Amino acid sequence: MGHLIPMLELGECLVSRHGFNVTIFFATVTSSTTHSQIIQQTINPKSNALNVVVLPPIDVSSKLGALNSELLAHIMFIMEESLPFLRSSILSMKVRPTALIVDTFGTNALAMARDFNMLRYVFFTCSAWTLALCVYLPTIDNELLSRHVKHHEPLPIPGCKPVRFEDTMGSLILVKDDEPMMVHQMLVKMAMNIGDADGILVNTWQDLEPMALESLLRVGIIRGRIYPVGPLVRGFNNPSRTKKEHQVLSWLDQQPAGSVIFASFGSGGTMSEAQMEEIAFGLELSEQRFIWVVRSPCKEENDTVTHGSYFDVENEKNMDGSLEKFMSRTYKLGHVVPMWAPQAEILEHSSVGAFMTHCGWNSTLEAITNGVLMIAWPLYAEQKMNAATLTEELGVAIRVKGENKGDVVGRKEIQRLIRRVMVEEEGSCMKDKVKELERSAKMALSEAGSSFDSLHQLACHCKAHM
Ligand code: UDP
């Protein structure tokens, strides 16, 4: 969902501001009903010029073998198997499209676009710092990478801050085992495809990440242009959109301004049962109002997080009785939402005071664009890099200690973190900073702004190719 949602926003912008006809092809993982319902709720184009095509679900379980638990491998295989459908869909279109814009996982489709004489773009839905790490990956000296992975030395990225081992991207460290070498090769191939595109759109803005953007421009690894077009998040800069109806939104309407902590860990993050129990107690002990989005706990012992819930999404109720007991004790204080909540609308609500988040880039941008400060609880992928940026560079979040695999963050620590952002002076200082970033984001998207201009330039480039 972290790729689909900004892609939809980009599609809406290209239609409404630049008059393009846009078709979004969406490769599906599973035919699970909960998953399909979430997708259907999310895909709700406002214009006839925006068409969403859901490609047939792909089952790649037989291909994955030992890589079954690797999210990246899973997605890459699905994308690979979806290519023939994409090709025939493009061939059947009455007018050959001018450009193909893929997300990071879809870069293998760029070769097809070249055959069709289409412009080839990548929409990178994470930060510019992550993009820098990604595009430098094929050129990083093996020795350096090995020192990072085996001896936990920081990984230098030209022109950017180095990546500390404790913040590194999950799939990078897999190179230390033989078998997931394939995952590393997939990453390198993806990075080379990105670097070779005609342009890279990044969901960030100039003033948020000047250093990383500057480094991408300066070092000649990328063939095409960089277009910082963000923040593209649902609803931002579009106050006229229709208000969603949801029980928690009605409840939020009754709560005092800034009084609710919202805890949610993205579209894929799940936690162990022990960790969920600590979160429940932490919320209760904090004595703050809350909304908490819960998933089935992950099943493997010693594993605090998995990204597997998408592949087992039907199995959403199994907190024994403990969740029910917690809810009956705290029903006056807050809401537990199973599986999926209207996150963008919740973060927009004035009653929300802070966000306990896994630091997915979309969640991060949704918080910033609504001026909501954060408790950073990164789980997988590049989320630890995002957490480092939010806490150390931007000063709009505090970070959970003991977030690593196998650790359980205790209830007292969770209580303390919540009170630091919701009650203590520290929270109000961070609030000022996040409000400043909210203003900067609005500015970037305004007609005189840097992201507006970037997208305009991309549109001009496409129109010249028509
Ligand atoms: N999301 C949502 N409701 C949920 C969980 C997630 O609407 O209960 C949305 C969230 O608003 C964001 C996206 O799903 O737009 C998650 O993207 P992100 O990059 O934060 O994390 P990912 O799920 O990709 O790890």
Short mmCIF file of C-alpha atoms and ligand atoms in Angstrom, two decimals:
data_model
loop_
_atom_site.label_atom_id
_atom_site.label_comp_id
_atom_site.label_asym_id
_atom_site.label_seq_id
_atom_site.Cartn_x
_atom_site.Cartn_y
_atom_site.Cartn_z
CA MET A 1 0.00 0.00 0.00
CA GLY A 2 2.96 2.28 0.65
CA HIS A 3 3.60 2.34 -3.10
CA LEU A 4 0.03 2.24 -4.36
CA ILE A 5 -1.20 5.22 -2.34
CA PRO A 6 1.40 7.77 -3.51
CA MET A 7 1.13 6.40 -7.07
CA LEU A 8 -2.61 7.16 -6.96
CA GLU A 9 -1.86 10.66 -5.69
CA LEU A 10 0.66 11.19 -8.47
CA GLY A 11 -1.92 9.95 -11.00
CA GLU A 12 -4.51 12.41 -9.62
CA CYS A 13 -2.03 15.29 -9.91
CA LEU A 14 -1.09 14.41 -13.50
CA VAL A 15 -4.77 14.31 -14.42
CA SER A 16 -6.06 17.34 -12.53
CA ARG A 17 -3.13 19.71 -12.92
CA HIS A 18 -1.63 18.69 -16.22
CA GLY A 19 -4.51 17.22 -18.19
CA PHE A 20 -3.02 13.78 -18.82
CA ASN A 21 -4.96 10.55 -19.16
CA VAL A 22 -3.42 8.15 -16.64
CA THR A 23 -3.74 4.38 -16.27
CA ILE A 24 -2.33 2.78 -13.14
CA PHE A 25 -1.55 -0.94 -13.35
CA PHE A 26 -1.53 -2.60 -10.00
CA ALA A 27 0.03 -6.05 -9.53
CA THR A 28 -1.72 -8.07 -6.84
CA VAL A 29 -0.25 -10.42 -4.32
CA THR A 30 -3.18 -12.44 -3.18
CA SER A 31 -6.87 -12.81 -3.70
CA SER A 32 -7.63 -12.60 0.03
CA THR A 33 -10.92 -10.82 0.67
CA THR A 34 -9.67 -8.47 3.39
CA HIS A 35 -6.79 -7.45 1.20
CA SER A 36 -9.07 -6.87 -1.80
CA GLN A 37 -11.49 -4.83 0.31
CA ILE A 38 -8.67 -2.57 1.52
CA ILE A 39 -7.48 -2.11 -2.05
CA GLN A 40 -10.98 -1.38 -3.31
CA GLN A 41 -11.48 1.24 -0.59
CA THR A 42 -8.16 2.83 -1.49
CA ILE A 43 -8.62 2.87 -5.24
CA ASN A 44 -11.29 5.45 -5.70
CA PRO A 45 -10.37 7.60 -8.68
CA LYS A 46 -12.10 10.95 -8.80
CA SER A 47 -11.80 11.41 -12.54
CA ASN A 48 -12.55 9.40 -15.67
CA ALA A 49 -9.12 10.32 -16.92
CA LEU A 50 -7.62 8.18 -14.13
CA ASN A 51 -8.07 4.50 -14.78
CA VAL A 52 -6.88 1.79 -12.38
CA VAL A 53 -6.29 -1.72 -13.75
CA VAL A 54 -5.79 -4.46 -11.18
CA LEU A 55 -3.70 -7.19 -12.81
CA PRO A 56 -4.61 -10.83 -12.08
CA PRO A 57 -3.31 -12.08 -8.69
CA ILE A 58 -0.06 -13.99 -8.95
CA ASP A 59 0.93 -16.95 -6.83
CA VAL A 60 4.72 -17.22 -6.68
CA SER A 61 5.03 -19.53 -3.68
CA SER A 62 6.47 -22.37 -5.77
CA LYS A 63 9.21 -20.11 -7.15
CA LEU A 64 10.35 -18.64 -3.86
CA GLY A 65 11.82 -21.71 -2.17
CA ALA A 66 14.20 -20.61 0.58
CA LEU A 67 13.43 -16.97 -0.13
CA ASN A 68 9.85 -17.38 1.03
CA SER A 69 10.27 -15.02 3.99
CA GLU A 70 11.98 -12.30 1.96
CA LEU A 71 9.51 -9.56 1.18
CA LEU A 72 11.67 -8.08 -1.55
CA ALA A 73 12.02 -11.43 -3.36
CA HIS A 74 8.30 -12.02 -3.02
CA ILE A 75 7.40 -8.70 -4.57
CA MET A 76 10.04 -8.90 -7.28
CA PHE A 77 8.79 -12.32 -8.42
CA ILE A 78 5.23 -11.06 -8.48
CA MET A 79 6.24 -8.07 -10.57
CA GLU A 80 8.20 -10.29 -12.94
CA GLU A 81 5.24 -12.62 -13.44
CA SER A 82 2.96 -9.64 -14.02
CA LEU A 83 5.05 -8.31 -16.92
CA PRO A 84 3.26 -10.28 -19.68
CA PHE A 85 -0.10 -8.90 -18.48
CA LEU A 86 1.29 -5.39 -18.46
CA ARG A 87 2.70 -5.84 -21.98
CA SER A 88 -0.60 -7.09 -23.39
CA SER A 89 -2.54 -4.35 -21.58
CA ILE A 90 -0.31 -1.67 -23.09
CA LEU A 91 -0.52 -3.26 -26.53
CA SER A 92 -4.29 -3.31 -26.35
CA MET A 93 -4.57 0.43 -25.57
CA LYS A 94 -5.99 2.50 -28.43
CA VAL A 95 -3.32 5.14 -28.03
CA ARG A 96 0.21 4.10 -27.06
CA PRO A 97 1.02 5.94 -23.79
CA THR A 98 3.79 8.55 -23.83
CA ALA A 99 5.47 7.48 -20.63
CA LEU A 100 5.72 4.58 -18.23
CA ILE A 101 6.24 5.48 -14.57
CA VAL A 102 7.09 2.50 -12.38
CA ASP A 103 7.70 2.16 -8.68
CA THR A 104 10.96 0.69 -7.39
CA PHE A 105 9.70 -2.87 -7.69
CA GLY A 106 8.51 -2.41 -11.26
CA THR A 107 11.80 -1.33 -12.81
CA ASN A 108 12.09 -4.51 -14.92
CA ALA A 109 9.20 -3.12 -16.97
CA LEU A 110 11.35 -0.21 -18.13
CA ALA A 111 12.96 -2.37 -20.85
CA MET A 112 9.50 -2.95 -22.31
CA ALA A 113 8.81 0.79 -22.30
CA ARG A 114 12.01 1.32 -24.26
CA ASP A 115 10.79 -1.21 -26.88
CA PHE A 116 7.55 0.77 -27.12
CA ASN A 117 9.44 4.07 -27.44
CA MET A 118 7.88 5.38 -24.25
CA LEU A 119 9.61 7.69 -21.79
CA ARG A 120 10.77 5.74 -18.75
CA TYR A 121 10.42 7.10 -15.22
CA VAL A 122 10.69 5.72 -11.73
CA PHE A 123 8.55 7.06 -8.89
CA PHE A 124 10.66 6.51 -5.78
CA THR A 125 8.22 6.53 -2.88
CA CYS A 126 10.83 6.73 -0.11
CA SER A 127 13.23 9.48 0.93
CA ALA A 128 15.97 11.01 -1.22
CA TRP A 129 18.53 9.64 1.27
CA THR A 130 17.22 6.10 0.63
CA LEU A 131 17.32 6.80 -3.09
CA ALA A 132 20.95 7.86 -2.78
CA LEU A 133 21.80 4.63 -0.96
CA CYS A 134 19.94 2.67 -3.61
CA VAL A 135 21.54 4.20 -6.68
CA TYR A 136 25.05 4.07 -5.19
CA LEU A 137 24.64 0.41 -4.31
CA PRO A 138 25.99 -1.00 -7.61
CA THR A 139 29.12 1.12 -7.25
CA ILE A 140 29.79 0.51 -3.57
CA ASP A 141 33.05 -1.29 -3.09
CA ASN A 142 32.52 -4.89 -1.87
CA GLU A 143 35.05 -4.35 0.87
CA LEU A 144 33.10 -1.37 2.23
CA LEU A 145 29.84 -3.26 2.08
CA SER A 146 31.36 -6.22 3.80
CA ARG A 147 32.80 -4.01 6.58
CA HIS A 148 29.33 -2.53 7.02
CA VAL A 149 27.60 -5.89 7.14
CA LYS A 150 30.15 -7.93 9.06
CA HIS A 151 31.89 -5.34 11.24
CA HIS A 152 28.98 -2.93 11.55
CA GLU A 153 30.93 0.06 10.22
CA PRO A 154 28.92 2.99 8.84
CA LEU A 155 28.34 2.82 5.10
CA PRO A 156 29.50 6.02 3.39
CA ILE A 157 27.28 7.50 0.67
CA PRO A 158 28.94 10.27 -1.38
CA GLY A 159 27.58 13.68 -0.44
CA CYS A 160 25.14 12.28 2.13
CA LYS A 161 25.33 11.22 5.72
CA PRO A 162 26.66 7.68 6.10
CA VAL A 163 24.25 4.92 7.07
CA ARG A 164 24.97 3.51 10.51
CA PHE A 165 24.71 -0.24 10.78
CA GLU A 166 21.95 0.02 13.37
CA ASP A 167 19.89 2.05 10.88
CA THR A 168 20.71 0.06 7.78
CA MET A 169 18.20 -1.18 5.26
CA GLY A 170 17.04 -4.73 6.04
CA SER A 171 17.74 -6.18 2.59
CA LEU A 172 21.33 -4.86 2.58
CA ILE A 173 22.46 -6.99 5.46
CA LEU A 174 21.17 -10.14 3.82
CA VAL A 175 24.33 -10.20 1.72
CA LYS A 176 26.11 -11.83 4.60
CA ASP A 177 24.31 -15.11 4.09
CA ASP A 178 24.96 -17.09 0.92
CA GLU A 179 21.45 -17.85 -0.09
CA PRO A 180 19.94 -14.38 0.02
CA MET A 181 22.75 -13.22 -2.26
CA MET A 182 20.00 -13.41 -4.82
CA VAL A 183 18.13 -10.71 -2.93
CA HIS A 184 21.24 -8.56 -3.08
CA GLN A 185 21.49 -9.13 -6.82
CA MET A 186 17.86 -8.15 -7.20
CA LEU A 187 18.57 -4.95 -5.28
CA VAL A 188 21.57 -4.14 -7.46
CA LYS A 189 19.61 -4.80 -10.66
CA MET A 190 16.78 -2.60 -9.40
CA ALA A 191 19.27 0.14 -8.52
CA MET A 192 20.86 -0.01 -11.97
CA ASN A 193 17.46 0.20 -13.64
CA ILE A 194 16.59 3.24 -11.51
CA GLY A 195 19.84 4.96 -12.40
CA ASP A 196 19.23 4.33 -16.10
CA ALA A 197 15.68 5.76 -16.25
CA ASP A 198 14.88 9.01 -18.09
CA GLY A 199 13.97 10.55 -14.77
CA ILE A 200 13.32 9.76 -11.11
CA LEU A 201 10.40 11.28 -9.27
CA VAL A 202 10.98 11.30 -5.51
CA ASN A 203 8.31 11.75 -2.89
CA THR A 204 10.17 14.45 -1.02
CA TRP A 205 10.78 18.16 -1.39
CA GLN A 206 13.78 20.37 -1.78
CA ASP A 207 13.72 21.96 1.67
CA LEU A 208 13.19 18.68 3.49
CA GLU A 209 16.25 16.90 2.08
CA PRO A 210 18.53 19.45 0.44
CA MET A 211 21.74 17.51 1.09
CA ALA A 212 20.60 14.17 -0.34
CA LEU A 213 19.00 15.85 -3.37
CA GLU A 214 22.13 17.87 -3.99
CA SER A 215 24.28 14.75 -3.81
CA LEU A 216 22.06 12.95 -6.33
CA LEU A 217 22.44 15.86 -8.73
CA ARG A 218 26.17 16.21 -8.25
CA VAL A 219 27.47 12.66 -8.50
CA GLY A 220 26.98 11.42 -12.05
CA ILE A 221 25.43 8.06 -11.28
CA ILE A 222 21.96 8.88 -12.53
CA ARG A 223 21.38 9.18 -16.26
CA GLY A 224 18.13 11.16 -16.10
CA ARG A 225 16.77 14.04 -14.05
CA ILE A 226 15.62 14.05 -10.45
CA TYR A 227 12.11 15.39 -9.83
CA PRO A 228 11.35 15.98 -6.13
CA VAL A 229 7.54 16.12 -6.41
CA GLY A 230 6.41 15.55 -2.83
CA PRO A 231 4.91 15.35 -0.45
CA LEU A 232 2.26 13.40 -2.37
CA VAL A 233 0.01 12.12 0.39
CA ARG A 234 -3.72 11.62 0.51
CA GLY A 235 -5.76 14.73 1.07
CA PHE A 236 -2.89 17.15 1.55
CA ASN A 237 -3.55 20.37 -0.33
CA ASN A 238 -7.03 19.13 -1.22
CA PRO A 239 -9.37 20.41 1.49
CA SER A 240 -12.43 19.95 -0.73
CA ARG A 241 -12.32 16.16 -0.68
CA THR A 242 -15.30 14.34 0.81
CA LYS A 243 -15.05 13.42 4.47
CA LYS A 244 -14.80 9.69 5.18
CA GLU A 245 -17.20 8.15 7.65
CA HIS A 246 -15.68 5.93 10.28
CA GLN A 247 -16.43 5.19 13.90
CA VAL A 248 -13.04 6.45 15.08
CA LEU A 249 -13.41 9.72 13.18
CA SER A 250 -16.74 10.38 14.89
CA TRP A 251 -15.12 9.52 18.23
CA LEU A 252 -12.22 11.90 17.48
CA ASP A 253 -14.77 14.68 16.89
CA GLN A 254 -15.71 14.38 20.60
CA GLN A 255 -12.15 14.56 21.97
CA PRO A 256 -10.17 17.64 23.05
CA ALA A 257 -7.62 19.08 20.62
CA GLY A 258 -4.26 17.27 20.58
CA SER A 259 -5.35 14.76 23.24
CA VAL A 260 -5.13 11.45 21.33
CA ILE A 261 -2.09 9.30 20.58
CA PHE A 262 -2.47 7.30 17.36
CA ALA A 263 -0.51 4.02 17.19
CA SER A 264 -0.23 2.22 13.87
CA PHE A 265 2.55 0.32 12.18
CA GLY A 266 1.84 0.58 8.49
CA SER A 267 0.23 -1.74 6.03
CA GLY A 268 2.56 -4.66 6.66
CA GLY A 269 4.02 -4.47 10.15
CA THR A 270 3.06 -7.03 12.74
CA MET A 271 4.46 -7.64 16.20
CA SER A 272 4.78 -10.54 18.59
CA GLU A 273 2.03 -11.23 21.05
CA ALA A 274 4.36 -10.30 23.92
CA GLN A 275 5.10 -6.94 22.31
CA MET A 276 1.44 -6.24 21.69
CA GLU A 277 0.68 -6.92 25.31
CA GLU A 278 3.36 -4.41 26.37
CA ILE A 279 1.91 -1.81 23.98
CA ALA A 280 -1.54 -2.38 25.47
CA PHE A 281 -0.24 -1.86 29.02
CA GLY A 282 1.92 1.08 27.94
CA LEU A 283 -1.09 2.83 26.43
CA GLU A 284 -3.14 2.18 29.53
CA LEU A 285 -0.42 3.33 31.94
CA SER A 286 0.12 6.53 29.97
CA GLU A 287 -3.46 7.57 30.79
CA GLN A 288 -3.75 9.24 27.40
CA ARG A 289 -6.58 8.83 24.91
CA PHE A 290 -5.56 6.54 22.06
CA ILE A 291 -6.38 4.87 18.76
CA TRP A 292 -4.42 1.66 18.15
CA VAL A 293 -4.52 -0.34 14.92
CA VAL A 294 -3.94 -4.03 15.67
CA ARG A 295 -3.07 -7.02 13.49
CA SER A 296 -2.67 -10.67 14.31
CA PRO A 297 0.57 -11.09 16.18
CA CYS A 298 3.40 -12.66 14.21
CA LYS A 299 3.86 -16.31 14.97
CA GLU A 300 7.57 -16.95 14.99
CA GLU A 301 9.18 -16.96 18.39
CA ASN A 302 12.06 -14.53 18.95
CA ASP A 303 10.82 -12.45 16.10
CA THR A 304 9.42 -9.10 17.08
CA VAL A 305 8.43 -8.13 13.61
CA THR A 306 7.51 -9.67 10.33
CA HIS A 307 6.27 -8.12 7.19
CA GLY A 308 4.14 -11.13 6.48
CA SER A 309 0.67 -9.97 7.40
CA TYR A 310 -0.15 -9.23 3.80
CA PHE A 311 0.33 -12.83 2.95
CA ASP A 312 -1.80 -14.03 5.83
CA VAL A 313 -4.25 -11.23 6.05
CA GLU A 314 -7.40 -13.29 6.67
CA ASN A 315 -6.15 -14.42 10.03
CA GLU A 316 -6.90 -11.23 11.86
CA LYS A 317 -8.35 -12.32 15.21
CA ASN A 318 -6.20 -14.18 17.64
CA MET A 319 -5.30 -12.17 20.66
CA ASP A 320 -6.91 -14.81 22.90
CA GLY A 321 -8.89 -12.94 25.46
CA SER A 322 -6.20 -10.44 26.41
CA LEU A 323 -7.12 -7.81 23.85
CA GLU A 324 -10.77 -7.98 24.87
CA LYS A 325 -9.80 -7.54 28.55
CA PHE A 326 -7.65 -4.56 27.65
CA MET A 327 -10.49 -3.05 25.64
CA SER A 328 -13.00 -3.50 28.43
CA ARG A 329 -10.62 -1.74 30.86
CA THR A 330 -9.84 1.15 28.52
CA TYR A 331 -13.04 1.66 26.52
CA LYS A 332 -13.40 5.19 27.91
CA LEU A 333 -9.87 6.11 26.92
CA GLY A 334 -9.58 4.81 23.42
CA HIS A 335 -10.25 2.67 20.41
CA VAL A 336 -8.68 -0.49 19.07
CA VAL A 337 -9.14 -0.78 15.31
CA PRO A 338 -8.56 -4.21 13.78
CA MET A 339 -6.42 -4.43 10.65
CA TRP A 340 -6.93 -1.12 8.90
CA ALA A 341 -7.87 2.44 9.90
CA PRO A 342 -8.39 5.60 7.84
CA GLN A 343 -4.91 6.77 8.74
CA ALA A 344 -4.67 9.90 6.60
CA GLU A 345 -7.99 11.19 7.99
CA ILE A 346 -7.01 10.33 11.57
CA LEU A 347 -3.71 12.20 11.28
CA GLU A 348 -5.55 15.17 9.81
CA HIS A 349 -7.86 15.38 12.81
CA SER A 350 -7.13 18.15 15.30
CA SER A 351 -7.73 15.81 18.28
CA VAL A 352 -4.62 13.79 17.40
CA GLY A 353 -1.58 14.90 19.38
CA ALA A 354 1.07 12.38 18.37
CA PHE A 355 1.66 9.31 16.21
CA MET A 356 3.45 6.12 17.25
CA THR A 357 4.63 4.91 13.86
CA HIS A 358 6.81 2.34 12.11
CA CYS A 359 8.23 5.26 10.06
CA GLY A 360 7.18 4.04 6.64
CA TRP A 361 7.83 7.00 4.36
CA ASN A 362 4.15 7.62 3.61
CA SER A 363 3.25 7.54 7.29
CA THR A 364 6.14 9.89 7.97
CA LEU A 365 4.95 12.34 5.31
CA GLU A 366 1.33 12.07 6.44
CA ALA A 367 2.40 13.00 9.98
CA ILE A 368 4.61 15.89 8.86
CA THR A 369 2.02 17.35 6.51
CA ASN A 370 -0.48 17.41 9.36
CA GLY A 371 1.97 18.82 11.88
CA VAL A 372 1.85 15.68 14.05
CA LEU A 373 4.95 14.74 16.05
CA MET A 374 6.00 11.13 16.29
CA ILE A 375 7.27 8.25 18.38
CA ALA A 376 9.51 6.43 15.90
CA TRP A 377 9.28 2.66 16.11
CA PRO A 378 10.92 1.43 12.88
CA LEU A 379 10.41 -2.20 11.94
CA TYR A 380 11.85 -3.16 8.55
CA ALA A 381 13.03 -2.00 5.10
CA GLU A 382 14.47 1.55 5.24
CA GLN A 383 12.40 2.62 8.24
CA LYS A 384 15.39 2.89 10.61
CA MET A 385 16.95 5.43 8.26
CA ASN A 386 13.70 7.39 8.35
CA ALA A 387 13.64 7.19 12.14
CA ALA A 388 17.20 8.55 12.30
CA THR A 389 16.23 11.48 10.06
CA LEU A 390 13.12 12.26 12.08
CA THR A 391 14.85 12.17 15.45
CA GLU A 392 18.39 13.41 14.82
CA GLU A 393 18.04 15.72 11.86
CA LEU A 394 14.51 17.11 11.91
CA GLY A 395 13.82 16.86 15.64
CA VAL A 396 10.16 15.92 15.19
CA ALA A 397 10.20 12.48 16.82
CA ILE A 398 11.61 10.52 19.72
CA ARG A 399 12.78 6.97 19.10
CA VAL A 400 11.90 3.75 20.87
CA LYS A 401 14.90 1.99 22.40
CA GLY A 402 15.20 -1.76 21.91
CA GLU A 403 13.37 -1.87 18.60
CA ASN A 404 15.55 -4.69 17.28
CA LYS A 405 14.41 -8.12 16.24
CA GLY A 406 13.86 -10.34 19.23
CA ASP A 407 13.68 -7.47 21.75
CA VAL A 408 10.46 -6.59 23.51
CA VAL A 409 10.02 -2.93 24.44
CA GLY A 410 8.58 -2.83 27.94
CA ARG A 411 5.34 -1.16 29.04
CA LYS A 412 7.13 1.38 31.28
CA GLU A 413 9.27 2.53 28.37
CA ILE A 414 6.18 2.85 26.18
CA GLN A 415 4.33 4.75 28.89
CA ARG A 416 7.34 7.08 29.27
CA LEU A 417 7.59 7.73 25.52
CA ILE A 418 3.92 8.53 25.23
CA ARG A 419 4.01 10.95 28.13
CA ARG A 420 7.14 12.64 26.77
CA VAL A 421 5.35 13.58 23.55
CA MET A 422 1.84 14.10 24.89
CA VAL A 423 2.39 15.76 28.24
CA GLU A 424 5.93 17.05 28.70
CA GLU A 425 7.57 20.24 27.48
CA GLU A 426 9.69 18.21 25.04
CA GLY A 427 6.52 17.51 23.06
CA SER A 428 5.66 21.17 22.60
CA CYS A 429 9.18 21.99 21.33
CA MET A 430 8.90 19.21 18.76
CA LYS A 431 5.44 20.42 17.84
CA ASP A 432 6.86 23.79 16.77
CA LYS A 433 9.38 22.05 14.52
CA VAL A 434 6.85 19.78 12.88
CA LYS A 435 4.51 22.73 12.27
CA GLU A 436 7.38 24.47 10.51
CA LEU A 437 7.86 21.42 8.28
CA GLU A 438 4.13 21.34 7.56
CA ARG A 439 4.39 24.92 6.29
CA SER A 440 7.43 24.06 4.21
CA ALA A 441 5.57 21.10 2.65
CA LYS A 442 2.61 23.34 1.74
CA MET A 443 4.97 25.85 0.23
CA ALA A 444 6.67 23.19 -1.93
CA LEU A 445 3.33 22.14 -3.40
CA SER A 446 2.00 25.66 -3.91
CA GLU A 447 2.13 27.21 -7.38
CA ALA A 448 5.38 28.99 -6.62
CA GLY A 449 6.82 25.92 -4.92
CA SER A 450 9.70 23.62 -5.82
CA SER A 451 7.68 20.38 -6.09
CA PHE A 452 4.95 22.02 -8.16
CA ASP A 453 7.64 23.26 -10.51
CA SER A 454 9.31 19.82 -10.69
CA LEU A 455 6.09 18.11 -11.71
CA HIS A 456 5.42 20.87 -14.21
CA GLN A 457 8.81 20.27 -15.81
CA LEU A 458 8.17 16.55 -16.00
CA ALA A 459 4.78 17.22 -17.62
CA CYS A 460 6.42 19.53 -20.20
CA HIS A 461 8.98 16.85 -20.98
CA CYS A 462 6.24 14.27 -21.55
CA LYS A 463 4.16 16.65 -23.67
CA ALA A 464 7.18 17.37 -25.87
CA HIS A 465 7.48 13.60 -26.49
CA MET A 466 3.81 13.11 -27.48
N1 UDP B 1 -2.50 2.92 6.02
C1 UDP B 1 -3.84 3.16 6.29
N2 UDP B 1 -4.42 2.47 7.31
C2 UDP B 1 -3.76 1.55 8.06
C3 UDP B 1 -2.40 1.31 7.78
C4 UDP B 1 -1.80 2.01 6.77
O1 UDP B 1 -4.50 3.98 5.63
O2 UDP B 1 -4.36 0.99 8.98
C5 UDP B 1 -1.86 3.66 4.93
C6 UDP B 1 -1.05 4.81 5.47
O3 UDP B 1 -1.85 5.96 5.62
C7 UDP B 1 0.02 4.96 4.39
C8 UDP B 1 0.21 3.55 3.88
O4 UDP B 1 -0.95 2.82 4.25
O5 UDP B 1 -0.43 5.80 3.36
C9 UDP B 1 1.40 2.86 4.48
O6 UDP B 1 2.55 3.33 3.87
P1 UDP B 1 3.93 3.47 4.63
O7 UDP B 1 4.93 3.92 3.61
O8 UDP B 1 3.80 4.32 5.81
O9 UDP B 1 4.26 2.05 5.18
P2 UDP B 1 4.23 0.58 4.53
O10 UDP B 1 2.90 0.05 4.82
O11 UDP B 1 4.54 0.73 3.08
O12 UDP B 1 5.28 -0.12 5.31
#
